[in-house]
Amino acid sequence: QFQKSSTSSHAVSAATSWISLNGIIDVSNIRLQPSETAALVYAINQSPTINGLWMTQCGLTEESLSALAGTIHQLKGSALLNRNDLSKTRLYALLRHIPSGTRLTDVSFSECQLTDEDVSYVARLFKQCTSLKRLNLSSNSIGPTGALHIFNSIPQNSPLTYLTLKCNDLRGLDGAAVGRALQRAEQLKAVDFSNCGLRDDSVENMLPHLSSLVQIEKLALDANNLTGKILPVVADLFRKRQQTRLMKQNLQTMGINVCGTDISESQLSECAESCSQTDDVLHTLKFILLEGKLNS
């Protein structure tokens, strides 16, 4: 692993001669000064085999982010900048120079104090990074307007496989618009809306649009303000996927998690009965939803 010492200058100097086997430099939890960030940028520019840069909780300043802006587009893999303040002009400082054709595949801006005003820069990633597969925007201050802007920026035939907006306040989210936008990401495997303040209407309007997504494996809805009203919609989604043979092997791969919601056991049973064309559907639905009920 990358040597993390009490003095950040030691860590930065090591970066010029050390690269992990998978080409990732990890300087997380090391508070970097702008001059040290510049040294790190130099190391990246001199090492074409570096694929990822992990800088969680590095206290990055706007000056440091500006220095990174000139090199982040060279990465072919992941850029993880969690727990850095990227609000206001800071995110612009980082992303303003990203050119079209950037090969980043995994971007994580969790706990970065992002708001609706910042998401236009995040949305630009979809246009400039056509290989983007994973995007983590959890635990920010993004609202329904900002979230919808992000979803609407997903291009047709996007390679996106994982998207999380958990722990953002998305009350009032236009579920139908989100569902239509997600249809453009045909490779999508997981979406996480945990703890977003979602209500029944948002989920009810979203789910019908997801039946055409062949690859989707997980839709996390736990810790939201949901009731048993959404269960017929869940049942209908299972039924459509079964009828069109989009669910292969075991239907348990469709991991809809509703833990922490106000759904009664009788409502779960009624929902399961409506899906009883196959044992797989019946057993899977009871397992997933009852497990969520017990956990809550």
PDB file of C-alpha atoms in Angstrom:
ATOM      1  CA  GLN A   1       0.000   0.000   0.000  1.00  0.00           C
ATOM      2  CA  PHE A   2       0.957   3.603  -0.457  1.00  0.00           C
ATOM      3  CA  GLN A   3       3.088   4.764   2.445  1.00  0.00           C
ATOM      4  CA  LYS A   4       1.122   7.271   4.538  1.00  0.00           C
ATOM      5  CA  SER A   5       3.325   9.173   6.958  1.00  0.00           C
ATOM      6  CA  SER A   6       2.623  11.962   9.417  1.00  0.00           C
ATOM      7  CA  THR A   7       4.186  14.464   7.022  1.00  0.00           C
ATOM      8  CA  SER A   8       2.437  14.702   3.706  1.00  0.00           C
ATOM      9  CA  SER A   9       5.631  15.661   1.829  1.00  0.00           C
ATOM     10  CA  HIS A  10       7.010  12.152   2.394  1.00  0.00           C
ATOM     11  CA  ALA A  11       3.872  10.664   0.827  1.00  0.00           C
ATOM     12  CA  VAL A  12       4.027  12.949  -2.196  1.00  0.00           C
ATOM     13  CA  SER A  13       7.699  12.230  -2.848  1.00  0.00           C
ATOM     14  CA  ALA A  14       6.909   8.532  -2.745  1.00  0.00           C
ATOM     15  CA  ALA A  15       4.314   9.029  -5.468  1.00  0.00           C
ATOM     16  CA  THR A  16       6.987   9.729  -8.060  1.00  0.00           C
ATOM     17  CA  SER A  17       8.446   6.252  -7.660  1.00  0.00           C
ATOM     18  CA  TRP A  18       5.507   4.112  -6.519  1.00  0.00           C
ATOM     19  CA  ILE A  19       2.437   2.914  -8.374  1.00  0.00           C
ATOM     20  CA  SER A  20       0.204   0.082  -7.222  1.00  0.00           C
ATOM     21  CA  LEU A  21      -0.133  -3.058  -9.319  1.00  0.00           C
ATOM     22  CA  ASN A  22      -3.433  -1.791 -10.705  1.00  0.00           C
ATOM     23  CA  GLY A  23      -2.071   1.677 -11.366  1.00  0.00           C
ATOM     24  CA  ILE A  24      -3.745   3.556  -8.502  1.00  0.00           C
ATOM     25  CA  ILE A  25      -2.223   6.223  -6.276  1.00  0.00           C
ATOM     26  CA  ASP A  26      -3.972   6.471  -2.911  1.00  0.00           C
ATOM     27  CA  VAL A  27      -3.162   9.540  -0.816  1.00  0.00           C
ATOM     28  CA  SER A  28      -6.419   9.498   1.136  1.00  0.00           C
ATOM     29  CA  ASN A  29      -6.444  11.084   4.600  1.00  0.00           C
ATOM     30  CA  ILE A  30      -3.248  13.007   3.914  1.00  0.00           C
ATOM     31  CA  ARG A  31      -3.741  16.761   4.065  1.00  0.00           C
ATOM     32  CA  LEU A  32      -2.042  18.111   0.973  1.00  0.00           C
ATOM     33  CA  GLN A  33      -0.799  21.641   0.479  1.00  0.00           C
ATOM     34  CA  PRO A  34      -1.188  23.170  -3.011  1.00  0.00           C
ATOM     35  CA  SER A  35       2.537  22.815  -3.704  1.00  0.00           C
ATOM     36  CA  GLU A  36       2.392  19.136  -2.755  1.00  0.00           C
ATOM     37  CA  THR A  37      -0.629  18.601  -4.985  1.00  0.00           C
ATOM     38  CA  ALA A  38       1.368  20.128  -7.824  1.00  0.00           C
ATOM     39  CA  ALA A  39       4.137  17.593  -7.155  1.00  0.00           C
ATOM     40  CA  LEU A  40       1.564  14.807  -7.271  1.00  0.00           C
ATOM     41  CA  VAL A  41       0.256  16.123 -10.587  1.00  0.00           C
ATOM     42  CA  TYR A  42       3.800  16.059 -11.945  1.00  0.00           C
ATOM     43  CA  ALA A  43       4.132  12.421 -10.896  1.00  0.00           C
ATOM     44  CA  ILE A  44       0.917  11.539 -12.714  1.00  0.00           C
ATOM     45  CA  ASN A  45       1.987  13.364 -15.860  1.00  0.00           C
ATOM     46  CA  GLN A  46       5.263  11.453 -15.884  1.00  0.00           C
ATOM     47  CA  SER A  47       3.635   8.057 -15.329  1.00  0.00           C
ATOM     48  CA  PRO A  48       1.257   7.015 -18.124  1.00  0.00           C
ATOM     49  CA  THR A  49       0.450   3.759 -16.310  1.00  0.00           C
ATOM     50  CA  ILE A  50      -1.430   5.526 -13.486  1.00  0.00           C
ATOM     51  CA  ASN A  51      -5.106   4.725 -13.878  1.00  0.00           C
ATOM     52  CA  GLY A  52      -6.640   6.004 -10.665  1.00  0.00           C
ATOM     53  CA  LEU A  53      -6.243   8.702  -8.056  1.00  0.00           C
ATOM     54  CA  TRP A  54      -7.836   8.336  -4.623  1.00  0.00           C
ATOM     55  CA  MET A  55      -7.828  11.555  -2.570  1.00  0.00           C
ATOM     56  CA  THR A  56     -10.491  11.105   0.105  1.00  0.00           C
ATOM     57  CA  GLN A  57     -10.364  13.741   2.827  1.00  0.00           C
ATOM     58  CA  CYS A  58      -7.256  15.569   1.650  1.00  0.00           C
ATOM     59  CA  GLY A  59      -8.431  19.090   2.507  1.00  0.00           C
ATOM     60  CA  LEU A  60      -8.169  20.131  -1.126  1.00  0.00           C
ATOM     61  CA  THR A  61      -8.236  23.882  -1.732  1.00  0.00           C
ATOM     62  CA  GLU A  62      -9.421  25.606  -4.891  1.00  0.00           C
ATOM     63  CA  GLU A  63      -5.772  26.101  -5.836  1.00  0.00           C
ATOM     64  CA  SER A  64      -5.102  22.381  -5.423  1.00  0.00           C
ATOM     65  CA  LEU A  65      -8.172  21.478  -7.477  1.00  0.00           C
ATOM     66  CA  SER A  66      -7.046  23.816 -10.242  1.00  0.00           C
ATOM     67  CA  ALA A  67      -3.718  22.003 -10.319  1.00  0.00           C
ATOM     68  CA  LEU A  68      -5.502  18.643 -10.571  1.00  0.00           C
ATOM     69  CA  ALA A  69      -7.726  19.911 -13.380  1.00  0.00           C
ATOM     70  CA  GLY A  70      -4.898  19.734 -15.881  1.00  0.00           C
ATOM     71  CA  THR A  71      -4.203  16.062 -15.275  1.00  0.00           C
ATOM     72  CA  ILE A  72      -7.359  14.299 -14.101  1.00  0.00           C
ATOM     73  CA  HIS A  73      -8.476  13.733 -17.682  1.00  0.00           C
ATOM     74  CA  GLN A  74      -5.404  11.524 -18.246  1.00  0.00           C
ATOM     75  CA  LEU A  75      -6.659   8.903 -15.797  1.00  0.00           C
ATOM     76  CA  LYS A  76      -8.174   5.805 -17.385  1.00  0.00           C
ATOM     77  CA  GLY A  77      -9.924   4.545 -14.274  1.00  0.00           C
ATOM     78  CA  SER A  78     -11.107   6.072 -11.014  1.00  0.00           C
ATOM     79  CA  ALA A  79     -11.110   9.525  -9.447  1.00  0.00           C
ATOM     80  CA  LEU A  80     -12.266   9.384  -5.823  1.00  0.00           C
ATOM     81  CA  LEU A  81     -12.400  12.760  -4.075  1.00  0.00           C
ATOM     82  CA  ASN A  82     -14.782  11.964  -1.222  1.00  0.00           C
ATOM     83  CA  ARG A  83     -14.978  14.183   1.857  1.00  0.00           C
ATOM     84  CA  ASN A  84     -13.443  17.227   0.214  1.00  0.00           C
ATOM     85  CA  ASP A  85     -15.346  20.504  -0.026  1.00  0.00           C
ATOM     86  CA  LEU A  86     -16.169  20.763  -3.733  1.00  0.00           C
ATOM     87  CA  SER A  87     -19.004  23.267  -3.419  1.00  0.00           C
ATOM     88  CA  LYS A  88     -19.383  26.556  -5.273  1.00  0.00           C
ATOM     89  CA  THR A  89     -16.408  27.381  -7.503  1.00  0.00           C
ATOM     90  CA  ARG A  90     -14.268  24.453  -6.347  1.00  0.00           C
ATOM     91  CA  LEU A  91     -15.921  21.812  -8.514  1.00  0.00           C
ATOM     92  CA  TYR A  92     -15.724  24.162 -11.483  1.00  0.00           C
ATOM     93  CA  ALA A  93     -12.003  24.564 -10.805  1.00  0.00           C
ATOM     94  CA  LEU A  94     -11.595  20.793 -11.016  1.00  0.00           C
ATOM     95  CA  LEU A  95     -13.775  19.993 -14.026  1.00  0.00           C
ATOM     96  CA  ARG A  96     -13.521  23.046 -16.262  1.00  0.00           C
ATOM     97  CA  HIS A  97     -10.649  21.633 -18.356  1.00  0.00           C
ATOM     98  CA  ILE A  98     -11.937  18.082 -18.824  1.00  0.00           C
ATOM     99  CA  PRO A  99     -11.940  17.514 -22.594  1.00  0.00           C
ATOM    100  CA  SER A 100     -14.229  15.318 -24.630  1.00  0.00           C
ATOM    101  CA  GLY A 101     -13.036  11.727 -24.719  1.00  0.00           C
ATOM    102  CA  THR A 102     -11.795  11.627 -21.115  1.00  0.00           C
ATOM    103  CA  ARG A 103     -11.510   7.957 -20.139  1.00  0.00           C
ATOM    104  CA  LEU A 104     -12.542   8.046 -16.501  1.00  0.00           C
ATOM    105  CA  THR A 105     -14.772   5.113 -15.589  1.00  0.00           C
ATOM    106  CA  ASP A 106     -15.396   5.665 -11.861  1.00  0.00           C
ATOM    107  CA  VAL A 107     -16.029   9.069 -10.238  1.00  0.00           C
ATOM    108  CA  SER A 108     -16.926   9.534  -6.575  1.00  0.00           C
ATOM    109  CA  PHE A 109     -17.886  12.858  -4.983  1.00  0.00           C
ATOM    110  CA  SER A 110     -19.444  11.576  -1.747  1.00  0.00           C
ATOM    111  CA  GLU A 111     -19.750  13.997   1.196  1.00  0.00           C
ATOM    112  CA  CYS A 112     -18.466  16.900  -0.876  1.00  0.00           C
ATOM    113  CA  GLN A 113     -21.127  19.490   0.112  1.00  0.00           C
ATOM    114  CA  LEU A 114     -22.525  19.585  -3.430  1.00  0.00           C
ATOM    115  CA  THR A 115     -25.814  21.424  -4.039  1.00  0.00           C
ATOM    116  CA  ASP A 116     -28.171  21.865  -6.981  1.00  0.00           C
ATOM    117  CA  GLU A 117     -25.989  24.755  -8.124  1.00  0.00           C
ATOM    118  CA  ASP A 118     -23.011  22.412  -8.524  1.00  0.00           C
ATOM    119  CA  VAL A 119     -24.629  19.566 -10.432  1.00  0.00           C
ATOM    120  CA  SER A 120     -24.317  21.200 -13.850  1.00  0.00           C
ATOM    121  CA  TYR A 121     -20.581  20.534 -13.624  1.00  0.00           C
ATOM    122  CA  VAL A 122     -21.223  16.944 -12.549  1.00  0.00           C
ATOM    123  CA  ALA A 123     -23.689  16.478 -15.410  1.00  0.00           C
ATOM    124  CA  ARG A 124     -20.983  17.582 -17.821  1.00  0.00           C
ATOM    125  CA  LEU A 125     -19.077  14.410 -16.952  1.00  0.00           C
ATOM    126  CA  PHE A 126     -21.561  12.328 -18.951  1.00  0.00           C
ATOM    127  CA  LYS A 127     -20.787  14.340 -22.077  1.00  0.00           C
ATOM    128  CA  GLN A 128     -17.023  14.491 -21.642  1.00  0.00           C
ATOM    129  CA  CYS A 129     -16.463  11.015 -20.144  1.00  0.00           C
ATOM    130  CA  THR A 130     -18.229   8.660 -22.512  1.00  0.00           C
ATOM    131  CA  SER A 131     -16.767   5.641 -20.669  1.00  0.00           C
ATOM    132  CA  LEU A 132     -18.186   6.631 -17.240  1.00  0.00           C
ATOM    133  CA  LYS A 133     -19.571   3.505 -15.527  1.00  0.00           C
ATOM    134  CA  ARG A 134     -19.870   4.432 -11.847  1.00  0.00           C
ATOM    135  CA  LEU A 135     -20.947   7.722 -10.276  1.00  0.00           C
ATOM    136  CA  ASN A 136     -21.228   8.234  -6.509  1.00  0.00           C
ATOM    137  CA  LEU A 137     -22.928  11.440  -5.328  1.00  0.00           C
ATOM    138  CA  SER A 138     -24.087  10.176  -1.940  1.00  0.00           C
ATOM    139  CA  SER A 139     -24.380  12.291   1.214  1.00  0.00           C
ATOM    140  CA  ASN A 140     -24.495  15.706  -0.404  1.00  0.00           C
ATOM    141  CA  SER A 141     -27.118  18.487  -0.400  1.00  0.00           C
ATOM    142  CA  ILE A 142     -28.578  17.714  -3.810  1.00  0.00           C
ATOM    143  CA  GLY A 143     -32.330  18.242  -4.153  1.00  0.00           C
ATOM    144  CA  PRO A 144     -34.902  16.889  -6.629  1.00  0.00           C
ATOM    145  CA  THR A 145     -34.164  19.591  -9.202  1.00  0.00           C
ATOM    146  CA  GLY A 146     -30.446  18.899  -9.190  1.00  0.00           C
ATOM    147  CA  ALA A 147     -30.974  15.145  -9.239  1.00  0.00           C
ATOM    148  CA  LEU A 148     -33.289  15.390 -12.243  1.00  0.00           C
ATOM    149  CA  HIS A 149     -30.684  17.497 -14.052  1.00  0.00           C
ATOM    150  CA  ILE A 150     -28.151  14.717 -13.499  1.00  0.00           C
ATOM    151  CA  PHE A 151     -30.529  12.015 -14.743  1.00  0.00           C
ATOM    152  CA  ASN A 152     -31.508  14.035 -17.801  1.00  0.00           C
ATOM    153  CA  SER A 153     -27.817  14.347 -18.694  1.00  0.00           C
ATOM    154  CA  ILE A 154     -27.407  10.585 -19.103  1.00  0.00           C
ATOM    155  CA  PRO A 155     -26.788  10.053 -22.839  1.00  0.00           C
ATOM    156  CA  GLN A 156     -28.388   7.400 -25.003  1.00  0.00           C
ATOM    157  CA  ASN A 157     -26.593   4.039 -24.736  1.00  0.00           C
ATOM    158  CA  SER A 158     -24.623   5.236 -21.719  1.00  0.00           C
ATOM    159  CA  PRO A 159     -22.269   2.558 -20.261  1.00  0.00           C
ATOM    160  CA  LEU A 160     -23.315   3.637 -16.743  1.00  0.00           C
ATOM    161  CA  THR A 161     -23.719   0.589 -14.479  1.00  0.00           C
ATOM    162  CA  TYR A 162     -23.921   2.110 -10.986  1.00  0.00           C
ATOM    163  CA  LEU A 163     -25.384   5.375  -9.706  1.00  0.00           C
ATOM    164  CA  THR A 164     -25.982   6.376  -6.098  1.00  0.00           C
ATOM    165  CA  LEU A 165     -27.685   9.472  -4.731  1.00  0.00           C
ATOM    166  CA  LYS A 166     -28.361   8.025  -1.280  1.00  0.00           C
ATOM    167  CA  CYS A 167     -28.591  10.432   1.634  1.00  0.00           C
ATOM    168  CA  ASN A 168     -29.693  13.413  -0.456  1.00  0.00           C
ATOM    169  CA  ASP A 169     -33.043  15.115   0.130  1.00  0.00           C
ATOM    170  CA  LEU A 170     -35.040  14.142  -2.974  1.00  0.00           C
ATOM    171  CA  ARG A 171     -38.554  14.713  -1.645  1.00  0.00           C
ATOM    172  CA  GLY A 172     -40.847  15.557  -4.555  1.00  0.00           C
ATOM    173  CA  LEU A 173     -38.619  13.877  -7.149  1.00  0.00           C
ATOM    174  CA  ASP A 174     -40.280  13.430 -10.571  1.00  0.00           C
ATOM    175  CA  GLY A 175     -40.137   9.636 -10.636  1.00  0.00           C
ATOM    176  CA  ALA A 176     -41.505   9.268 -14.172  1.00  0.00           C
ATOM    177  CA  ALA A 177     -38.850  11.601 -15.597  1.00  0.00           C
ATOM    178  CA  VAL A 178     -36.142   9.736 -13.698  1.00  0.00           C
ATOM    179  CA  GLY A 179     -37.419   6.389 -14.974  1.00  0.00           C
ATOM    180  CA  ARG A 180     -37.411   7.594 -18.577  1.00  0.00           C
ATOM    181  CA  ALA A 181     -33.880   8.950 -18.181  1.00  0.00           C
ATOM    182  CA  LEU A 182     -32.597   5.685 -16.703  1.00  0.00           C
ATOM    183  CA  GLN A 183     -33.874   3.786 -19.731  1.00  0.00           C
ATOM    184  CA  ARG A 184     -31.041   5.365 -21.714  1.00  0.00           C
ATOM    185  CA  ALA A 185     -28.505   3.536 -19.522  1.00  0.00           C
ATOM    186  CA  GLU A 186     -29.131   0.033 -20.849  1.00  0.00           C
ATOM    187  CA  GLN A 187     -26.167  -1.429 -18.922  1.00  0.00           C
ATOM    188  CA  LEU A 188     -27.400  -0.114 -15.573  1.00  0.00           C
ATOM    189  CA  LYS A 189     -27.038  -2.677 -12.763  1.00  0.00           C
ATOM    190  CA  ALA A 190     -27.652  -0.742  -9.560  1.00  0.00           C
ATOM    191  CA  VAL A 191     -29.322   2.488  -8.439  1.00  0.00           C
ATOM    192  CA  ASP A 192     -29.294   3.588  -4.812  1.00  0.00           C
ATOM    193  CA  PHE A 193     -32.005   5.950  -3.519  1.00  0.00           C
ATOM    194  CA  SER A 194     -31.596   4.984   0.157  1.00  0.00           C
ATOM    195  CA  ASN A 195     -32.556   7.601   2.718  1.00  0.00           C
ATOM    196  CA  CYS A 196     -33.660  10.213   0.179  1.00  0.00           C
ATOM    197  CA  GLY A 197     -37.059  11.107   1.624  1.00  0.00           C
ATOM    198  CA  LEU A 198     -38.870   9.539  -1.340  1.00  0.00           C
ATOM    199  CA  ARG A 199     -42.624   9.046  -1.112  1.00  0.00           C
ATOM    200  CA  ASP A 200     -44.948   6.572  -2.784  1.00  0.00           C
ATOM    201  CA  ASP A 201     -45.794   8.738  -5.798  1.00  0.00           C
ATOM    202  CA  SER A 202     -42.156   9.159  -6.852  1.00  0.00           C
ATOM    203  CA  VAL A 203     -41.466   5.420  -6.686  1.00  0.00           C
ATOM    204  CA  GLU A 204     -44.808   4.434  -8.244  1.00  0.00           C
ATOM    205  CA  ASN A 205     -44.086   6.647 -11.248  1.00  0.00           C
ATOM    206  CA  MET A 206     -40.494   5.445 -11.588  1.00  0.00           C
ATOM    207  CA  LEU A 207     -40.777   1.664 -11.399  1.00  0.00           C
ATOM    208  CA  PRO A 208     -42.822   0.988 -14.570  1.00  0.00           C
ATOM    209  CA  HIS A 209     -40.042   2.472 -16.684  1.00  0.00           C
ATOM    210  CA  LEU A 210     -37.436   0.066 -15.296  1.00  0.00           C
ATOM    211  CA  SER A 211     -38.928  -3.178 -16.651  1.00  0.00           C
ATOM    212  CA  SER A 212     -36.976  -2.771 -19.902  1.00  0.00           C
ATOM    213  CA  LEU A 213     -33.585  -2.603 -18.162  1.00  0.00           C
ATOM    214  CA  VAL A 214     -32.170  -6.085 -18.719  1.00  0.00           C
ATOM    215  CA  GLN A 215     -29.082  -5.766 -16.536  1.00  0.00           C
ATOM    216  CA  ILE A 216     -30.490  -4.106 -13.432  1.00  0.00           C
ATOM    217  CA  GLU A 217     -29.817  -6.104 -10.256  1.00  0.00           C
ATOM    218  CA  LYS A 218     -30.465  -3.729  -7.393  1.00  0.00           C
ATOM    219  CA  LEU A 219     -32.772  -0.830  -6.658  1.00  0.00           C
ATOM    220  CA  ALA A 220     -32.209   0.396  -3.098  1.00  0.00           C
ATOM    221  CA  LEU A 221     -35.206   2.211  -1.617  1.00  0.00           C
ATOM    222  CA  ASP A 222     -34.613   1.609   2.069  1.00  0.00           C
ATOM    223  CA  ALA A 223     -35.141   4.281   4.723  1.00  0.00           C
ATOM    224  CA  ASN A 224     -37.632   6.265   2.630  1.00  0.00           C
ATOM    225  CA  ASN A 225     -41.197   7.387   3.370  1.00  0.00           C
ATOM    226  CA  LEU A 226     -42.861   4.479   1.556  1.00  0.00           C
ATOM    227  CA  THR A 227     -46.058   2.589   2.381  1.00  0.00           C
ATOM    228  CA  GLY A 228     -47.743  -0.557   1.067  1.00  0.00           C
ATOM    229  CA  LYS A 229     -49.249   1.406  -1.827  1.00  0.00           C
ATOM    230  CA  ILE A 230     -46.127   0.804  -3.895  1.00  0.00           C
ATOM    231  CA  LEU A 231     -46.298  -2.998  -3.625  1.00  0.00           C
ATOM    232  CA  PRO A 232     -48.710  -3.542  -6.557  1.00  0.00           C
ATOM    233  CA  VAL A 233     -46.289  -1.562  -8.691  1.00  0.00           C
ATOM    234  CA  VAL A 234     -43.411  -3.730  -7.461  1.00  0.00           C
ATOM    235  CA  ALA A 235     -45.447  -6.848  -8.238  1.00  0.00           C
ATOM    236  CA  ASP A 236     -46.245  -5.564 -11.717  1.00  0.00           C
ATOM    237  CA  LEU A 237     -42.566  -4.896 -12.352  1.00  0.00           C
ATOM    238  CA  PHE A 238     -41.692  -8.482 -11.381  1.00  0.00           C
ATOM    239  CA  ARG A 239     -44.489  -9.825 -13.558  1.00  0.00           C
ATOM    240  CA  LYS A 240     -43.428  -7.859 -16.628  1.00  0.00           C
ATOM    241  CA  ARG A 241     -39.814  -8.909 -16.265  1.00  0.00           C
ATOM    242  CA  GLN A 242     -40.852 -12.536 -15.930  1.00  0.00           C
ATOM    243  CA  GLN A 243     -43.182 -12.394 -18.922  1.00  0.00           C
ATOM    244  CA  THR A 244     -40.568 -10.828 -21.175  1.00  0.00           C
ATOM    245  CA  ARG A 245     -37.883 -13.248 -19.907  1.00  0.00           C
ATOM    246  CA  LEU A 246     -35.623 -10.413 -18.838  1.00  0.00           C
ATOM    247  CA  MET A 247     -35.073 -12.057 -15.479  1.00  0.00           C
ATOM    248  CA  LYS A 248     -32.606 -14.935 -15.892  1.00  0.00           C
ATOM    249  CA  GLN A 249     -31.822 -17.729 -13.442  1.00  0.00           C
ATOM    250  CA  ASN A 250     -33.162 -16.516 -10.090  1.00  0.00           C
ATOM    251  CA  LEU A 251     -35.414 -13.481  -9.697  1.00  0.00           C
ATOM    252  CA  GLN A 252     -33.587 -12.671  -6.489  1.00  0.00           C
ATOM    253  CA  THR A 253     -31.152 -10.681  -8.634  1.00  0.00           C
ATOM    254  CA  MET A 254     -33.796  -7.937  -8.699  1.00  0.00           C
ATOM    255  CA  GLY A 255     -32.922  -6.791  -5.191  1.00  0.00           C
ATOM    256  CA  ILE A 256     -35.561  -4.198  -4.425  1.00  0.00           C
ATOM    257  CA  ASN A 257     -34.888  -3.241  -0.825  1.00  0.00           C
ATOM    258  CA  VAL A 258     -37.607  -1.442   1.136  1.00  0.00           C
ATOM    259  CA  CYS A 259     -36.122  -1.762   4.618  1.00  0.00           C
ATOM    260  CA  GLY A 260     -37.200   0.929   7.061  1.00  0.00           C
ATOM    261  CA  THR A 261     -40.523   1.697   5.364  1.00  0.00           C
ATOM    262  CA  ASP A 262     -44.094   1.582   6.673  1.00  0.00           C
ATOM    263  CA  ILE A 263     -45.222  -1.615   4.918  1.00  0.00           C
ATOM    264  CA  SER A 264     -47.308  -4.184   6.765  1.00  0.00           C
ATOM    265  CA  GLU A 265     -46.818  -7.941   6.594  1.00  0.00           C
ATOM    266  CA  SER A 266     -50.336  -8.441   5.229  1.00  0.00           C
ATOM    267  CA  GLN A 267     -49.587  -6.049   2.382  1.00  0.00           C
ATOM    268  CA  LEU A 268     -46.431  -8.010   1.630  1.00  0.00           C
ATOM    269  CA  SER A 269     -48.390 -11.256   1.485  1.00  0.00           C
ATOM    270  CA  GLU A 270     -50.991  -9.748  -0.843  1.00  0.00           C
ATOM    271  CA  CYS A 271     -48.272  -8.484  -3.116  1.00  0.00           C
ATOM    272  CA  ALA A 272     -46.563 -11.874  -3.168  1.00  0.00           C
ATOM    273  CA  GLU A 273     -49.854 -13.604  -4.013  1.00  0.00           C
ATOM    274  CA  SER A 274     -50.305 -11.363  -7.048  1.00  0.00           C
ATOM    275  CA  CYS A 275     -46.922 -12.501  -8.314  1.00  0.00           C
ATOM    276  CA  SER A 276     -47.408 -16.236  -7.790  1.00  0.00           C
ATOM    277  CA  GLN A 277     -47.045 -17.411 -11.406  1.00  0.00           C
ATOM    278  CA  THR A 278     -43.747 -19.043 -10.484  1.00  0.00           C
ATOM    279  CA  ASP A 279     -42.180 -20.207  -7.242  1.00  0.00           C
ATOM    280  CA  ASP A 280     -39.175 -18.031  -8.016  1.00  0.00           C
ATOM    281  CA  VAL A 281     -41.282 -14.878  -8.017  1.00  0.00           C
ATOM    282  CA  LEU A 282     -43.200 -15.825  -4.889  1.00  0.00           C
ATOM    283  CA  HIS A 283     -40.202 -16.868  -2.811  1.00  0.00           C
ATOM    284  CA  THR A 284     -38.012 -14.021  -4.000  1.00  0.00           C
ATOM    285  CA  LEU A 285     -40.573 -11.333  -3.295  1.00  0.00           C
ATOM    286  CA  LYS A 286     -41.290 -12.666   0.197  1.00  0.00           C
ATOM    287  CA  PHE A 287     -37.592 -12.979   0.947  1.00  0.00           C
ATOM    288  CA  ILE A 288     -36.625  -9.498  -0.195  1.00  0.00           C
ATOM    289  CA  LEU A 289     -39.537  -7.570   1.272  1.00  0.00           C
ATOM    290  CA  LEU A 290     -40.004  -9.512   4.505  1.00  0.00           C
ATOM    291  CA  GLU A 291     -36.295  -9.279   5.182  1.00  0.00           C
ATOM    292  CA  GLY A 292     -36.618  -5.523   4.845  1.00  0.00           C
ATOM    293  CA  LYS A 293     -39.593  -5.499   7.212  1.00  0.00           C
ATOM    294  CA  LEU A 294     -37.724  -7.516   9.837  1.00  0.00           C
ATOM    295  CA  ASN A 295     -34.626  -5.342   9.529  1.00  0.00           C
ATOM    296  CA  SER A 296     -36.671  -2.212  10.116  1.00  0.00           C
TER     297      SER A 296
END
